Coordinates of C-alpha atoms in Angstrom, one line a residue:
X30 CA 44.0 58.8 160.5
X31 CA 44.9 61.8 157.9
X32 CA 48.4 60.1 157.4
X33 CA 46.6 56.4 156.8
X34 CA 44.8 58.3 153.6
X35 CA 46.6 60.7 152.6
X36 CA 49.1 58.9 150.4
X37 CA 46.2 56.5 149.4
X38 CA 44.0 59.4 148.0
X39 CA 46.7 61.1 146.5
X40 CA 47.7 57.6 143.8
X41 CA 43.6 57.5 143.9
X42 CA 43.8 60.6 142.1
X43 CA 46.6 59.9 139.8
X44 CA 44.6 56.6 138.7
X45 CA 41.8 58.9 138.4
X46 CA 43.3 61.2 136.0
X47 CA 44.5 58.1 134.1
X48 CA 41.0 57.0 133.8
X49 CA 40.4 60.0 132.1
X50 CA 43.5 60.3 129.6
X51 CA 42.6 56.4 128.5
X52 CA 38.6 58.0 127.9
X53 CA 40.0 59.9 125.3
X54 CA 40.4 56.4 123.1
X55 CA 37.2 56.1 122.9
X56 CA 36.4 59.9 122.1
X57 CA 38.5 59.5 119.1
X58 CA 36.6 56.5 117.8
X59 CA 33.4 58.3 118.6
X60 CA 34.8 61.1 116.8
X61 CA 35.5 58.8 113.7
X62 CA 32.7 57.2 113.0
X63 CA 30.1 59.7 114.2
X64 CA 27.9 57.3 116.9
X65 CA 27.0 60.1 119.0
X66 CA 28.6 59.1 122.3
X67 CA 31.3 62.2 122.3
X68 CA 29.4 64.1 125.5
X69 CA 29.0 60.8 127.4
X70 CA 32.7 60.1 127.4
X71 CA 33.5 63.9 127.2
X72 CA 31.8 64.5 130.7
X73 CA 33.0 60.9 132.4
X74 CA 36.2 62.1 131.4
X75 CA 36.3 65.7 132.7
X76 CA 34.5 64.3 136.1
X77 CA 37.0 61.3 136.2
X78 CA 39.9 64.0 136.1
X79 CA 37.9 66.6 138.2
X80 CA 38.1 64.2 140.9
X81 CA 41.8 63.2 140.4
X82 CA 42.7 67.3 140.8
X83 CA 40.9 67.3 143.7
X84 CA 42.8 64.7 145.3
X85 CA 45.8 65.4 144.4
X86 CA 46.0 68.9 145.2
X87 CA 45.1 68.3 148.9
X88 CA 46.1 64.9 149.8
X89 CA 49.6 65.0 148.7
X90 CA 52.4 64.1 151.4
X91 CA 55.4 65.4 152.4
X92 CA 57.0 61.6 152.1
X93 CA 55.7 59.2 150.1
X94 CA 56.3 56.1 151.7
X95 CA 53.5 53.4 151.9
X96 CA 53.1 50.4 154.9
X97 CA 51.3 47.4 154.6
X98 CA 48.2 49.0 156.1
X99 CA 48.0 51.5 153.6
X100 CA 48.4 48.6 150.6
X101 CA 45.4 46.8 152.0
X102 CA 43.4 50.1 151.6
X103 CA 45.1 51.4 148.5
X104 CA 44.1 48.0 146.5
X105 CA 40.4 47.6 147.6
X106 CA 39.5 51.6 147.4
X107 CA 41.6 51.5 143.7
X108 CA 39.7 48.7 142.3
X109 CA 36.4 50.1 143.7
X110 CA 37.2 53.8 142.2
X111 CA 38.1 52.3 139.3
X112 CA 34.9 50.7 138.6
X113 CA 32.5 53.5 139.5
X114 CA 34.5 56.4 137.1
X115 CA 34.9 53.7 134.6
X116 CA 30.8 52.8 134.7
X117 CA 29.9 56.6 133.8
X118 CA 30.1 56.2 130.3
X119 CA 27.8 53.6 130.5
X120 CA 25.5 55.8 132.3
X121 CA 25.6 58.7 129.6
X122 CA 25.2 57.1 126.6
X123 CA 22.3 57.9 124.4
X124 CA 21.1 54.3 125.3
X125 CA 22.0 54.6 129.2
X126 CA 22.4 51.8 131.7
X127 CA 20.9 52.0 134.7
X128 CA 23.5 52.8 137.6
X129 CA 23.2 49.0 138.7
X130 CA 23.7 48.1 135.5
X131 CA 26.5 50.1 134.7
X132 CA 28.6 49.3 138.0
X133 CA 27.8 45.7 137.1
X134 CA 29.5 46.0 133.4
X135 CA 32.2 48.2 135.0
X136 CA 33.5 46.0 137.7
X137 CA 33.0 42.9 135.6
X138 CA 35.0 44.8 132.8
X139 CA 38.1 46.3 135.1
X140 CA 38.2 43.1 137.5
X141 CA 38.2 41.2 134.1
X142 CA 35.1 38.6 134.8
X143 CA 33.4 39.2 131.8
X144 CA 29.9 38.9 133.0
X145 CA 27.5 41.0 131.0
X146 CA 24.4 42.7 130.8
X147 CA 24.3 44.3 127.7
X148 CA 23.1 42.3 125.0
X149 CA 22.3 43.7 120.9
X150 CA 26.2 44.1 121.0
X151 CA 26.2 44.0 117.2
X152 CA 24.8 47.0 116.8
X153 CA 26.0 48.5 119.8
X154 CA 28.0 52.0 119.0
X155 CA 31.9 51.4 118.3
X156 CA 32.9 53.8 120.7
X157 CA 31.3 51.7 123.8
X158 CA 32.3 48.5 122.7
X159 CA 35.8 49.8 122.5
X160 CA 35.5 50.9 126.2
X161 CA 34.4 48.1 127.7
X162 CA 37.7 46.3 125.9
X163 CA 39.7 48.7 127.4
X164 CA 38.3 48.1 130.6
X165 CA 39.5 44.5 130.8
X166 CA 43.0 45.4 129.4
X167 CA 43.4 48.1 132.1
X168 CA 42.0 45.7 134.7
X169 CA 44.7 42.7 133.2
X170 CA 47.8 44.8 133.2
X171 CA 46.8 45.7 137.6
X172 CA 45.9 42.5 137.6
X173 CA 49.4 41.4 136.9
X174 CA 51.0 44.6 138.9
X175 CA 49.1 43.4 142.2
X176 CA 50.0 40.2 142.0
X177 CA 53.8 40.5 141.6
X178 CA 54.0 43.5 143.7
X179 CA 51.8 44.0 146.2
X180 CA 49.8 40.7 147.3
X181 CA 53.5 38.8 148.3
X182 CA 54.4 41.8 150.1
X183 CA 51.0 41.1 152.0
X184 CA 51.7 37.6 152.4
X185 CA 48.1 37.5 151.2
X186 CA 46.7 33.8 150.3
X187 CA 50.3 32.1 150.4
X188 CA 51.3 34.5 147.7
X189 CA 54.5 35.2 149.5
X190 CA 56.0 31.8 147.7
X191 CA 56.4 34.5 144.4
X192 CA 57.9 37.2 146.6
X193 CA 60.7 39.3 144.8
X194 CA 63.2 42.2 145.1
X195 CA 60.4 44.2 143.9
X196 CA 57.8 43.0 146.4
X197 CA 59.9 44.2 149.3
X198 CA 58.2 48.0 149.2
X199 CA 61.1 49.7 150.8
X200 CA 63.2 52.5 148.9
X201 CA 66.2 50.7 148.4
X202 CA 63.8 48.3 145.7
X203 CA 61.9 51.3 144.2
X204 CA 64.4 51.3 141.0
X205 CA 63.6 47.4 141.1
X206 CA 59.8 47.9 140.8
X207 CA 59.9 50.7 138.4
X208 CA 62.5 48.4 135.9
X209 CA 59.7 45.6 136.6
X210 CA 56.3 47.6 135.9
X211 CA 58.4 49.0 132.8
X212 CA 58.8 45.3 131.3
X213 CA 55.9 44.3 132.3
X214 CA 54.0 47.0 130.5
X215 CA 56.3 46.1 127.6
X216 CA 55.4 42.7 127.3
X217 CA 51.6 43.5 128.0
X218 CA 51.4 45.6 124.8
X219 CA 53.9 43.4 122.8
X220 CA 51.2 40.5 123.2
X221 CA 48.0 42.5 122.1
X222 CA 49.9 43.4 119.3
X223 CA 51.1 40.2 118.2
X224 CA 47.6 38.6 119.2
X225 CA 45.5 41.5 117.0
X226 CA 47.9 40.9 114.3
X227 CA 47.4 37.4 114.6
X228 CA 43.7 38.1 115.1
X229 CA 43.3 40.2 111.4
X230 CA 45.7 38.1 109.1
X231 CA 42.9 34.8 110.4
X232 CA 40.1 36.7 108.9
X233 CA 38.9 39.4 111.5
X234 CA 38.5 42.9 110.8
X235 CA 40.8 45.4 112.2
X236 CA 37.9 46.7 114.5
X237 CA 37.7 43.3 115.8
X238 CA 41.2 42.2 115.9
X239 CA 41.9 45.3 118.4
X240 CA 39.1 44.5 120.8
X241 CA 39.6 40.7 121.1
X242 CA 42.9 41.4 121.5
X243 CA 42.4 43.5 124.5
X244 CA 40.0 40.9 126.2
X245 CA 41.9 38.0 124.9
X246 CA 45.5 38.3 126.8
X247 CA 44.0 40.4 129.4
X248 CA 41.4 36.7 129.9
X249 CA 38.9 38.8 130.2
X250 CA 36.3 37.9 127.4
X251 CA 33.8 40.5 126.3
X252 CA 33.6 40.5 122.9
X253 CA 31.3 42.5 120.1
X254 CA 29.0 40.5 119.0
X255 CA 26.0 38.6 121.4
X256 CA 27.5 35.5 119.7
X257 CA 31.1 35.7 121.4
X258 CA 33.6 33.5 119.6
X259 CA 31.3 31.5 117.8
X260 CA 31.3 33.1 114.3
X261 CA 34.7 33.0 113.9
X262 CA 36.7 30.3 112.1
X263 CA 38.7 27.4 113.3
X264 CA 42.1 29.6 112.8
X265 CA 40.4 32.5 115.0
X266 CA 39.4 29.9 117.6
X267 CA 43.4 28.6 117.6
X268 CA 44.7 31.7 117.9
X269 CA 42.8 32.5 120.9
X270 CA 43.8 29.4 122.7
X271 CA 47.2 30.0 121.8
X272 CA 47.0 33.6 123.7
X273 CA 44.7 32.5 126.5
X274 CA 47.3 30.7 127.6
X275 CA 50.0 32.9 127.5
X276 CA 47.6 35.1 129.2
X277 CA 47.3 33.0 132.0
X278 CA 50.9 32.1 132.6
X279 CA 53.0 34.2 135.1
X280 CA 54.6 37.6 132.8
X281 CA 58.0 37.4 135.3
X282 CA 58.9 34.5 133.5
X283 CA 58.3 36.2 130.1
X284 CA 60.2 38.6 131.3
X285 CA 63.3 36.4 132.1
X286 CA 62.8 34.6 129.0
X287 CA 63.4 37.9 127.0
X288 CA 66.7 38.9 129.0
X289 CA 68.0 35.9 129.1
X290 CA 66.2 33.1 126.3
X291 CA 66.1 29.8 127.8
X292 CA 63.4 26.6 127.5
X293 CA 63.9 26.7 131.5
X294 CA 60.9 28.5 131.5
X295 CA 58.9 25.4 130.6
X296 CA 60.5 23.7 133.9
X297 CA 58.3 25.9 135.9
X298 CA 56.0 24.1 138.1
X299 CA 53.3 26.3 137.8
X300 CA 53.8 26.6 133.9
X301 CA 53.7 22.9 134.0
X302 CA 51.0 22.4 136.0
X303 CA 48.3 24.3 134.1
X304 CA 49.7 23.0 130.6
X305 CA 49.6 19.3 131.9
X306 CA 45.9 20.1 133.1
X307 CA 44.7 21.9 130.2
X308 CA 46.2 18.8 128.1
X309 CA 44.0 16.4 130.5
X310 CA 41.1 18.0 130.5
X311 CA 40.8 18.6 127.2
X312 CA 42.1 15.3 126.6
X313 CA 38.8 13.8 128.5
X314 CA 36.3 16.1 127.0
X315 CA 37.5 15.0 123.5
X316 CA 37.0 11.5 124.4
X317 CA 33.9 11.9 125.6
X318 CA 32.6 14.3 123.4
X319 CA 33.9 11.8 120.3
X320 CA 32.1 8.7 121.5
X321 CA 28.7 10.1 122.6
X322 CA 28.3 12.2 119.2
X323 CA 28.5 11.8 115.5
X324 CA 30.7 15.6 115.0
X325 CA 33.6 15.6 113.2
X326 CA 36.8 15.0 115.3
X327 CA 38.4 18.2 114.5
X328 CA 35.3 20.1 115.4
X329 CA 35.2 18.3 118.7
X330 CA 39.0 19.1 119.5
X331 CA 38.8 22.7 118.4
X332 CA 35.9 23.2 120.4
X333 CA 36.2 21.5 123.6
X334 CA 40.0 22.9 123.6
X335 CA 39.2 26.5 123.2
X336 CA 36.0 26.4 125.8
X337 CA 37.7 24.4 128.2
X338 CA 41.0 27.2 128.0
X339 CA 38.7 29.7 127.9
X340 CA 37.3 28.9 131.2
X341 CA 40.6 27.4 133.0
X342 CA 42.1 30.7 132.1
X343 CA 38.5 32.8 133.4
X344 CA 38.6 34.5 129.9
X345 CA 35.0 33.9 129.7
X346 CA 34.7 33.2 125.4
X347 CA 32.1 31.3 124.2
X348 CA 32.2 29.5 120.8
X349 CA 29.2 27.1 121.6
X350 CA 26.8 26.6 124.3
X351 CA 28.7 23.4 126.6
X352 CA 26.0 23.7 128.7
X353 CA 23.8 21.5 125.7
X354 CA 26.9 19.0 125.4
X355 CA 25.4 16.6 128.2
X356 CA 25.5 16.5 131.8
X357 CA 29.0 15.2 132.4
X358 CA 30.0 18.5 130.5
X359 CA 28.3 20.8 132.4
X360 CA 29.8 19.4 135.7
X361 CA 33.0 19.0 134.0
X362 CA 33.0 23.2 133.0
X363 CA 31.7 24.1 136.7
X364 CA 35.0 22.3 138.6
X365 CA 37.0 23.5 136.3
X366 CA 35.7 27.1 137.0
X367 CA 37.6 27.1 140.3
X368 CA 41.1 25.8 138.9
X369 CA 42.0 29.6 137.1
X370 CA 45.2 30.1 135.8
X371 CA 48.9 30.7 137.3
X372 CA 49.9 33.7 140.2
X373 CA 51.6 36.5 138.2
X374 CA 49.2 36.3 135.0
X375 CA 45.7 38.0 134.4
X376 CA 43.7 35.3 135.1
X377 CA 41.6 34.5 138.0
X378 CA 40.3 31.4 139.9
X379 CA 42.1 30.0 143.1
X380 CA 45.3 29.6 140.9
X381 CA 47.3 26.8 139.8
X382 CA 49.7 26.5 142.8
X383 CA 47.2 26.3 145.5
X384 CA 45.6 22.9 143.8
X385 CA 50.2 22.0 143.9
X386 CA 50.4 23.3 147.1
X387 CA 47.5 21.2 148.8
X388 CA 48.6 17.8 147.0
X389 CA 52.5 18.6 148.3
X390 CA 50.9 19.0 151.7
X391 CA 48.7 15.8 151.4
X392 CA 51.3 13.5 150.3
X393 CA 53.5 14.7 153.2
X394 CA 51.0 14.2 155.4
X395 CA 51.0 10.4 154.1
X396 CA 54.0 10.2 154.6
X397 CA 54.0 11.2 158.0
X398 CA 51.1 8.8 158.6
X399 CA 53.5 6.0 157.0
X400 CA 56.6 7.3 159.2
X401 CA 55.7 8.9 162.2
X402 CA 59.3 9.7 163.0
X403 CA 60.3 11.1 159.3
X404 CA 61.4 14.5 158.4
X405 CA 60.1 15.4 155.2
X406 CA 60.4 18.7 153.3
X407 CA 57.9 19.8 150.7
X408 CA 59.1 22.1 147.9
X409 CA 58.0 24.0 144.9
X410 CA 60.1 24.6 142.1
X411 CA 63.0 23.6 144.3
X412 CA 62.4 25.8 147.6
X413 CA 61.2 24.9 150.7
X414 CA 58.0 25.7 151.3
X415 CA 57.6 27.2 154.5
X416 CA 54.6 26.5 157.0
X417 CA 53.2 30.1 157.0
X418 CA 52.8 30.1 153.3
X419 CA 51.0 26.3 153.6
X420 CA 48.6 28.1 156.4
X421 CA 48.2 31.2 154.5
X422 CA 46.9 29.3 151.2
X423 CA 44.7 26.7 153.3
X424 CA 43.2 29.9 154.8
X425 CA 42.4 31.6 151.9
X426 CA 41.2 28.2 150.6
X427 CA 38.5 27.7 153.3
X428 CA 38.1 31.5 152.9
X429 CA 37.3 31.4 149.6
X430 CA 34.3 28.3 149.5
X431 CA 32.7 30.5 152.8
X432 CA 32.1 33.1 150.8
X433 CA 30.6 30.8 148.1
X434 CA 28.4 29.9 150.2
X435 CA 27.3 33.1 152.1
X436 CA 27.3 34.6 148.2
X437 CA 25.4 31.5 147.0
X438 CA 22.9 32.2 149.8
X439 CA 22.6 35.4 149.4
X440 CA 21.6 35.0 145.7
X441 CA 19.0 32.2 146.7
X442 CA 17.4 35.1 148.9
X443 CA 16.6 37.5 145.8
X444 CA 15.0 34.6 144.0
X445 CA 17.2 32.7 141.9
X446 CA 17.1 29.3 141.3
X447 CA 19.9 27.1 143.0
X448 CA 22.0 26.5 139.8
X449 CA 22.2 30.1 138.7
X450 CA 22.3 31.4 142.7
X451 CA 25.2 28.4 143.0
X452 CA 27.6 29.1 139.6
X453 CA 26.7 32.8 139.6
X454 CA 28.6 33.3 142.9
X455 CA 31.3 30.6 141.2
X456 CA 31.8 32.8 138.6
X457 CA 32.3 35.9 140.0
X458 CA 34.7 34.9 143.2
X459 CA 36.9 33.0 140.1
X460 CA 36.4 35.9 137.7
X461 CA 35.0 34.0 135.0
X462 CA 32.1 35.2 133.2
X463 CA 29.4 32.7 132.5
X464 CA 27.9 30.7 134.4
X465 CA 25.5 27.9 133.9
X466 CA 21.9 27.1 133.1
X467 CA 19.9 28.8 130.4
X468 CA 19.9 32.6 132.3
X469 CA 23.9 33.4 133.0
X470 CA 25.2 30.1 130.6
X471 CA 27.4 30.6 127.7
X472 CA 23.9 31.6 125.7
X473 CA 22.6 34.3 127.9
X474 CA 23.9 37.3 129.8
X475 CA 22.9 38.3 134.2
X476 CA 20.3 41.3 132.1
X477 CA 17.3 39.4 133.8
X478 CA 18.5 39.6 137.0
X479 CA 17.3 41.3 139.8
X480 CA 18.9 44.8 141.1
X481 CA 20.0 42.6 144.7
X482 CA 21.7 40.2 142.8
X483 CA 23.8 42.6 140.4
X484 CA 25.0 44.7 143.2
X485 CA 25.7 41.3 145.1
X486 CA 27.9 39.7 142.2
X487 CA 29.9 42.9 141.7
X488 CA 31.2 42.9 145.1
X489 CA 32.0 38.8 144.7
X490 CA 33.9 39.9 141.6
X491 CA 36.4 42.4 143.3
X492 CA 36.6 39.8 146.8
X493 CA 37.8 37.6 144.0
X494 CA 39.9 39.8 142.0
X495 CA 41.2 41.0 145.3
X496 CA 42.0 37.5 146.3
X497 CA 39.6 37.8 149.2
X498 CA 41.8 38.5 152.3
X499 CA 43.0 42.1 150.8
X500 CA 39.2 43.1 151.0
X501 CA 38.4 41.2 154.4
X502 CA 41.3 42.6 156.3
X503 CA 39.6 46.0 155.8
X504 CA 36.1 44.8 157.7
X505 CA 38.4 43.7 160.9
X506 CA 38.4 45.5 163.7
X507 CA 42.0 45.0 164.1
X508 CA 43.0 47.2 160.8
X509 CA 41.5 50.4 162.4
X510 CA 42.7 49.9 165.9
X511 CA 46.2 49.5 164.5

């Protein structure tokens, strides 16, 4: 059992010391513009790398070599550490949250839902608000690493169809995987920089160029202000489409684009799946939106584009509450909760290529019904698809709406009402942020909610992040006995 951990604690504490190297951040800003937070993020940090020590001096190996058992544990305990070092700011300030509270914000800041429970943001201390950007761009950037790296290797939710040299895990592809997180990290910074320079020459302040930034291509959506989005400018609002996107395409493909410059990358299926959607659904908001209302059409397209990429993508910005746009909008927004963005981005949601995969497998299935006797072959972007990976995304897909239901349940049981119990679990399994109905909608914030329910939605935010299996493969029998 010591050799299952060992290795496991040891990058535990190395994340650990991170944690406390990227506290320093918001130390500096404290420091700066003298909001009195300094000892909370002074003593996080020195606990947060206290911890890592600790860990690392007696947990590391002789040969650091990790199987597939000790992935499954290394994600889920990661994420989980993650979230509890990164919530004891929150817990020190002079104006502390509550522990439930503070996991809540923490989780929902490093798995990048943007749910939130703090509200008076406009005069919240510069220092926090920072922090809780940071979280999401940590969160983005693992997002991104898991997902390329480790969840093919798992063959986790038919994530095997993205499966690369540097998923294989064996130390032959270690140079691979370390040229890969390098460009990955590269093009993760070289976007916030190009979207908070975009940000500030639109009108924002530095301040707020740098934190929308971080939850803009990270799609993770807090922002510093209780209003969101919505006092910014049309230009603002464009800009943040614009990088939502790219935040919820696959970075590999970035990547190639870079080495080797090519338009190819448009001929991805993925890529032109979620553009064609986006284009549709928008498309059919607009129209809607246009003939029911007397708004100008700009206003219309600007806003029902940016909500309606702003959720597809699980950034979580509001610019206007969609919930007072009519009925047909509010059911409109809670289907297209589940879509999320591609595999390989920072996005969540069940992911573009499961909504491909499950119409490729339909039609074949017509086909077969049509020709009993045919072969047919279904492929993606011009592979076969194999039937483990077809079984392995229909799993995660029936999966993913049983825990929507045991989560919606379970919510139902503390006393919510069945449309914030329902899209409450919605938007934490798809990592999404608001929810609907005048508690958790675009307009309000999960504050009001009881203890139960916070600690119930954290956990549905990293099964979601997590993709689901990663964390229910640790609650089988079958893990420990192996």
């Amino acid at each position: 059992m010591l050799a299952l951990f060992q290795p496991v604690l040891f990058v535990c504490g190395m994340l650990a010391i991170s944690m406390a190297v990227f506290m320093l951040v918001p130390m500096l800003v404290s420091v700066a513009t003298n909001d009195h937070e300094l000892p909370a993020f002074l003593i996080a940090s020195a606990c947060s790398a206290g911890m890592g020590l600790l860990l690392l001096l007696f947990n590391r190996p002789r040969h650091f070599n990790l199987n597939a058992r000790q992935l499954y544990l290394l994600t889920s305990l990661t994420w989980l550490m993650l979230s509890f070092f990164s919530a004891l700011p929150l817990t020190l300030t002079d104006h502390p949250l509550s522990l439930t509270d503070a996991v809540f914000e923490a989780v929902s800041g490093i798995t990048t839902t943007g749910s939130t429970v703090m509200s008076n943001l406009d005069h919240t201390p510069p220092s926090l608000l920072l922090w809780r950007s940071m979280l999401q761009w940590i969160g983005g950037i693992g997002v991104i690493g898991m997902a390329v790296s480790i969840l093919p290797f798992l063959r986790v939710g038919g994530m095997r169809l993205f499966q690369t040299e540097s998923s294989d895990w064996s130390e032959k592809s270690m140079p691979r995987f370390q040229h890969l997180a390098r460009a990955l990290v590269l093009v993760y910074i070289g976007m916030t920089v190009l979207c908070a320079l975009a940000y500030w020459f639109a009108g924002m302040t530095g301040f707020d160029a740098i934190n929308h930034a971080l939850t803009t291509v990270s799609t993770g959506g807090y922002a510093t202000s209780d209003a969101s989005m919505g006092r910014f400018n049309d230009a603002i609002l464009w800009i943040a489409v614009v990088f939502m996107m790219l935040g919820g395409m696959p970075f590999t493909l970035f990547i190639r684009m870079l080495s080797r410059p090519s338009w190819r990358i448009l001929q991805d299926d993925q890529i032109r799946g979620f553009v064609w959607i986006i284009v549709g659904l928008v498309t059919v908001l607009f129209l809607q939106q246009w003939l029911t209302t007397d708004r100008a059409p700009f206003e219309i397209l600007t806003q029902a584009a940016f909500n309606i990429v702003s959720v597809i993508t699980t950034t979580g910005f509001a610019s206007a509450d969609y919930t007072l746009w009519g009925s047909f909008s509010m059911a409109l927004f809670f289907f297209v909760t589940f879509i999320g963005g591609c595999s390989g981005s920072t996005s969540g949601g069940m992911k573009i290529f499961r909504f491909q995969l499950s119409w490729l497998f339909l039609r074949d299935q017509m086909r077969k019904l049509v020709h009993p006797r045919g072969y047919f072959v279904v492929r993606y972007n011009g592979k076969a698809v194999t039937d483990d990976i077809m079984v392995s995304a229909v799993a995660f897909s029936f999966l993913f709406f049983l825990v929507l239901t045991i989560t919606t349940l379970a919510l139902a049981l503390t006393g919510l009402d069945v449309l914030t119990s329902l899209t409450g679990a919605a938007t934490a399994l798809t990592n999404v942020g608001p929810g609907l109905g005048d508690i958790i909608g675009p307009a309000g914030n999960f504050a009001s909610l009881p203890d139960s329910a916070k600690w119930i939605l954290s956990l549905a935010m990293i099964l979601g992040r997590l993709e689901l299996l990663t964390l229910m493969v640790l609650l089988s029998p079958v893990f420990w006995r192996g």
